[in-house]
One Martini backbone bead per residue (centre of mass of N, CA, C, O) as a GRO file, in nm:
protein
  221
    1UNK     BB    1   2.905   9.307   3.820
    2UNK     BB    2   2.855   8.949   3.808
    3UNK     BB    3   2.670   8.742   3.570
    4UNK     BB    4   2.809   8.493   3.443
    5UNK     BB    5   2.870   8.609   3.151
    6UNK     BB    6   2.969   8.729   2.833
    7UNK     BB    7   2.783   8.965   2.904
    8UNK     BB    8   2.813   9.327   2.937
    9UNK     BB    9   2.669   9.584   3.050
   10UNK     BB   10   2.696   9.917   3.026
   11UNK     BB   11   2.472   9.938   3.265
   12UNK     BB   12   2.295   9.957   3.605
   13UNK     BB   13   2.184  10.237   3.575
   14UNK     BB   14   1.870  10.344   3.540
   15UNK     BB   15   1.913  10.635   3.428
   16UNK     BB   16   2.118  10.554   3.206
   17UNK     BB   17   1.931  10.363   3.056
   18UNK     BB   18   1.723  10.573   2.980
   19UNK     BB   19   1.908  10.777   2.836
   20UNK     BB   20   2.017  10.578   2.625
   21UNK     BB   21   1.748  10.502   2.502
   22UNK     BB   22   1.662  10.789   2.412
   23UNK     BB   23   1.906  10.832   2.229
   24UNK     BB   24   1.844  10.603   2.032
   25UNK     BB   25   1.561  10.694   1.952
   26UNK     BB   26   1.637  10.969   1.835
   27UNK     BB   27   1.832  10.864   1.618
   28UNK     BB   28   1.634  10.651   1.474
   29UNK     BB   29   1.396  10.846   1.410
   30UNK     BB   30   1.454  11.129   1.348
   31UNK     BB   31   1.247  11.276   1.171
   32UNK     BB   32   0.946  11.459   1.279
   33UNK     BB   33   0.605  11.592   1.348
   34UNK     BB   34   0.652  11.655   1.641
   35UNK     BB   35   0.635  11.798   1.918
   36UNK     BB   36   0.801  11.823   2.203
   37UNK     BB   37   0.568  11.708   2.380
   38UNK     BB   38   0.486  11.471   2.201
   39UNK     BB   39   0.765  11.333   2.210
   40UNK     BB   40   0.750  11.245   2.510
   41UNK     BB   41   0.538  11.028   2.437
   42UNK     BB   42   0.653  10.874   2.195
   43UNK     BB   43   0.921  10.776   2.327
   44UNK     BB   44   0.777  10.602   2.544
   45UNK     BB   45   0.633  10.415   2.349
   46UNK     BB   46   0.890  10.310   2.216
   47UNK     BB   47   1.026  10.213   2.476
   48UNK     BB   48   0.789  10.000   2.540
   49UNK     BB   49   0.803   9.858   2.223
   50UNK     BB   50   1.023   9.897   1.996
   51UNK     BB   51   0.820  10.084   1.795
   52UNK     BB   52   0.835  10.303   1.535
   53UNK     BB   53   0.574  10.267   1.380
   54UNK     BB   54   0.390  10.334   1.613
   55UNK     BB   55   0.500  10.614   1.673
   56UNK     BB   56   0.445  10.736   1.384
   57UNK     BB   57   0.116  10.674   1.415
   58UNK     BB   58   0.059  10.904   1.590
   59UNK     BB   59  -0.220  11.095   1.735
   60UNK     BB   60  -0.293  11.448   1.785
   61UNK     BB   61  -0.441  11.680   1.936
   62UNK     BB   62  -0.349  11.998   2.006
   63UNK     BB   63  -0.499  11.972   2.315
   64UNK     BB   64  -0.421  11.705   2.466
   65UNK     BB   65  -0.193  11.764   2.673
   66UNK     BB   66  -0.321  12.001   2.824
   67UNK     BB   67  -0.575  11.848   2.909
   68UNK     BB   68  -0.428  11.633   3.078
   69UNK     BB   69  -0.279  11.815   3.273
   70UNK     BB   70  -0.530  11.970   3.386
   71UNK     BB   71  -0.681  11.722   3.489
   72UNK     BB   72  -0.473  11.633   3.698
   73UNK     BB   73  -0.446  11.908   3.854
   74UNK     BB   74  -0.772  11.892   3.919
   75UNK     BB   75  -0.833  11.586   4.019
   76UNK     BB   76  -0.913  11.405   3.800
   77UNK     BB   77  -1.008  11.114   3.677
   78UNK     BB   78  -0.899  10.776   3.589
   79UNK     BB   79  -0.990  10.565   3.322
   80UNK     BB   80  -0.968  10.214   3.272
   81UNK     BB   81  -1.004   9.900   3.104
   82UNK     BB   82  -0.753   9.770   3.261
   83UNK     BB   83  -0.547   9.653   3.516
   84UNK     BB   84  -0.272   9.691   3.379
   85UNK     BB   85  -0.287  10.001   3.373
   86UNK     BB   86  -0.326  10.047   3.673
   87UNK     BB   87  -0.053   9.904   3.759
   88UNK     BB   88   0.153  10.073   3.558
   89UNK     BB   89   0.079  10.326   3.691
   90UNK     BB   90   0.164  10.622   3.865
   91UNK     BB   91  -0.040  10.675   4.118
   92UNK     BB   92   0.103  10.898   4.292
   93UNK     BB   93   0.096  11.123   4.070
   94UNK     BB   94  -0.219  11.150   4.102
   95UNK     BB   95  -0.276  11.169   4.411
   96UNK     BB   96  -0.121  11.442   4.467
   97UNK     BB   97  -0.378  11.586   4.292
   98UNK     BB   98  -0.655  11.408   4.365
   99UNK     BB   99  -0.630  11.165   4.201
  100UNK     BB  100  -0.729  10.857   4.014
  101UNK     BB  101  -0.766  10.513   3.953
  102UNK     BB  102  -1.003  10.327   3.731
  103UNK     BB  103  -1.147   9.986   3.734
  104UNK     BB  104  -1.449   9.787   3.620
  105UNK     BB  105  -1.423   9.499   3.473
  106UNK     BB  106  -1.418   9.317   3.761
  107UNK     BB  107  -1.690   9.371   3.843
  108UNK     BB  108  -1.970   9.212   3.940
  109UNK     BB  109  -2.190   9.397   3.809
  110UNK     BB  110  -2.064   9.396   3.528
  111UNK     BB  111  -2.073   9.092   3.470
  112UNK     BB  112  -2.379   9.058   3.511
  113UNK     BB  113  -2.473   9.263   3.293
  114UNK     BB  114  -2.325   9.142   3.051
  115UNK     BB  115  -2.470   8.868   3.062
  116UNK     BB  116  -2.761   8.976   3.038
  117UNK     BB  117  -2.688   9.137   2.753
  118UNK     BB  118  -2.465   8.999   2.575
  119UNK     BB  119  -2.188   9.143   2.649
  120UNK     BB  120  -1.931   9.335   2.733
  121UNK     BB  121  -1.752   9.445   3.001
  122UNK     BB  122  -1.634   9.696   2.865
  123UNK     BB  123  -1.901   9.837   2.809
  124UNK     BB  124  -2.015   9.843   3.099
  125UNK     BB  125  -1.771   9.993   3.227
  126UNK     BB  126  -1.818  10.259   3.074
  127UNK     BB  127  -2.100  10.315   3.183
  128UNK     BB  128  -2.014  10.328   3.481
  129UNK     BB  129  -1.798  10.550   3.463
  130UNK     BB  130  -1.991  10.779   3.349
  131UNK     BB  131  -2.170  10.777   3.609
  132UNK     BB  132  -1.925  10.845   3.824
  133UNK     BB  133  -1.769  11.036   3.605
  134UNK     BB  134  -1.657  11.353   3.537
  135UNK     BB  135  -1.466  11.342   3.300
  136UNK     BB  136  -1.149  11.302   3.245
  137UNK     BB  137  -0.950  11.017   3.190
  138UNK     BB  138  -0.927  10.788   2.909
  139UNK     BB  139  -0.764  10.460   2.914
  140UNK     BB  140  -0.729  10.261   2.612
  141UNK     BB  141  -0.550   9.928   2.548
  142UNK     BB  142  -0.755   9.670   2.472
  143UNK     BB  143  -1.073   9.750   2.416
  144UNK     BB  144  -1.261   9.835   2.150
  145UNK     BB  145  -1.545   9.840   2.287
  146UNK     BB  146  -1.477  10.065   2.485
  147UNK     BB  147  -1.421  10.287   2.277
  148UNK     BB  148  -1.690  10.273   2.122
  149UNK     BB  149  -1.869  10.333   2.370
  150UNK     BB  150  -1.751  10.607   2.441
  151UNK     BB  151  -1.823  10.741   2.174
  152UNK     BB  152  -2.125  10.701   2.200
  153UNK     BB  153  -2.162  10.862   2.467
  154UNK     BB  154  -2.066  11.126   2.347
  155UNK     BB  155  -2.272  11.153   2.107
  156UNK     BB  156  -2.519  11.136   2.337
  157UNK     BB  157  -2.421  11.325   2.593
  158UNK     BB  158  -2.304  11.143   2.846
  159UNK     BB  159  -2.002  11.214   2.765
  160UNK     BB  160  -1.694  11.427   2.876
  161UNK     BB  161  -1.392  11.409   2.831
  162UNK     BB  162  -1.078  11.551   2.853
  163UNK     BB  163  -0.938  11.265   2.769
  164UNK     BB  164  -0.820  11.037   2.511
  165UNK     BB  165  -0.661  10.716   2.531
  166UNK     BB  166  -0.655  10.531   2.218
  167UNK     BB  167  -0.482  10.190   2.214
  168UNK     BB  168  -0.588   9.939   2.096
  169UNK     BB  169  -0.552   9.585   2.041
  170UNK     BB  170  -0.573   9.395   1.733
  171UNK     BB  171  -0.804   9.219   1.492
  172UNK     BB  172  -1.080   9.323   1.635
  173UNK     BB  173  -1.159   9.662   1.593
  174UNK     BB  174  -0.908   9.833   1.654
  175UNK     BB  175  -0.862  10.010   1.404
  176UNK     BB  176  -1.158  10.110   1.382
  177UNK     BB  177  -1.181  10.253   1.657
  178UNK     BB  178  -0.952  10.462   1.586
  179UNK     BB  179  -1.092  10.586   1.344
  180UNK     BB  180  -1.326  10.703   1.510
  181UNK     BB  181  -1.152  10.881   1.694
  182UNK     BB  182  -1.006  11.052   1.464
  183UNK     BB  183  -1.316  11.192   1.401
  184UNK     BB  184  -1.358  11.317   1.663
  185UNK     BB  185  -1.535  11.585   1.804
  186UNK     BB  186  -1.447  11.790   2.097
  187UNK     BB  187  -1.214  11.575   2.182
  188UNK     BB  188  -0.939  11.501   2.323
  189UNK     BB  189  -0.664  11.304   2.166
  190UNK     BB  190  -0.498  10.977   2.162
  191UNK     BB  191  -0.350  10.788   1.892
  192UNK     BB  192  -0.351  10.524   1.638
  193UNK     BB  193  -0.253  10.339   1.361
  194UNK     BB  194  -0.399  10.039   1.374
  195UNK     BB  195  -0.338   9.737   1.554
  196UNK     BB  196  -0.156   9.865   1.727
  197UNK     BB  197  -0.079   9.849   2.088
  198UNK     BB  198  -0.178   9.871   2.429
  199UNK     BB  199  -0.113   9.878   2.760
  200UNK     BB  200   0.184   9.962   2.762
  201UNK     BB  201   0.152  10.223   2.579
  202UNK     BB  202  -0.066  10.355   2.749
  203UNK     BB  203   0.102  10.387   2.999
  204UNK     BB  204   0.323  10.559   2.871
  205UNK     BB  205   0.141  10.798   2.799
  206UNK     BB  206   0.025  10.853   3.081
  207UNK     BB  207   0.297  10.898   3.226
  208UNK     BB  208   0.397  11.134   3.058
  209UNK     BB  209   0.168  11.328   3.147
  210UNK     BB  210   0.216  11.310   3.456
  211UNK     BB  211   0.501  11.431   3.442
  212UNK     BB  212   0.417  11.701   3.323
  213UNK     BB  213   0.235  11.780   3.559
  214UNK     BB  214   0.455  11.783   3.769
  215UNK     BB  215   0.632  11.999   3.635
  216UNK     BB  216   0.417  12.221   3.637
  217UNK     BB  217   0.378  12.233   3.945
  218UNK     BB  218   0.672  12.317   4.011
  219UNK     BB  219   0.670  12.587   3.846
  220UNK     BB  220   0.413  12.716   4.020
  221UNK     BB  221   0.544  12.682   4.330
   0.00000   0.00000   0.00000
């Protein structure tokens, strides 16, 4: 293929681009503390962000990945805080197991209630999600207030997710919300340290777990 530029890419084969990217990530990452399964998530987060510091800062509870895999295979639902995560995730990989993705932040009733209470739509959307869904995976990559509200609902016995992927980004409460998640007991979680995070890397982590669930299903069938 001629791009009519001075630069010629190594390949235009999508699979080879992925493989070459993962090879570069493995080489540049060097030694790390992650298990083989955790590394499958970390390398996708680095691939999505080109940020090794973010990858190195990731924290997993020992049961996080197995909890996520079993939740997907059981057909339990996935709640996300923003539509970008809903759009970026491979929905078909969830639907084939009877699961699906849900985002409530743009719902009219959520906006109305948030305005009435003078609070964020992210907070009200988490309250709505926990009323509608028992267990499941909560993937939060944008709003620290969504993560803090979910933690509050858990501590008050109102919510009990199977897994939390909590990687909100920003300068106001993002790092602090993840510090709260990092000391939460009794709920499997994946998070990272600091301000970095975002919808893109949350999608990468969620997709990595859904791919693992797919592979597990193939092995058992």
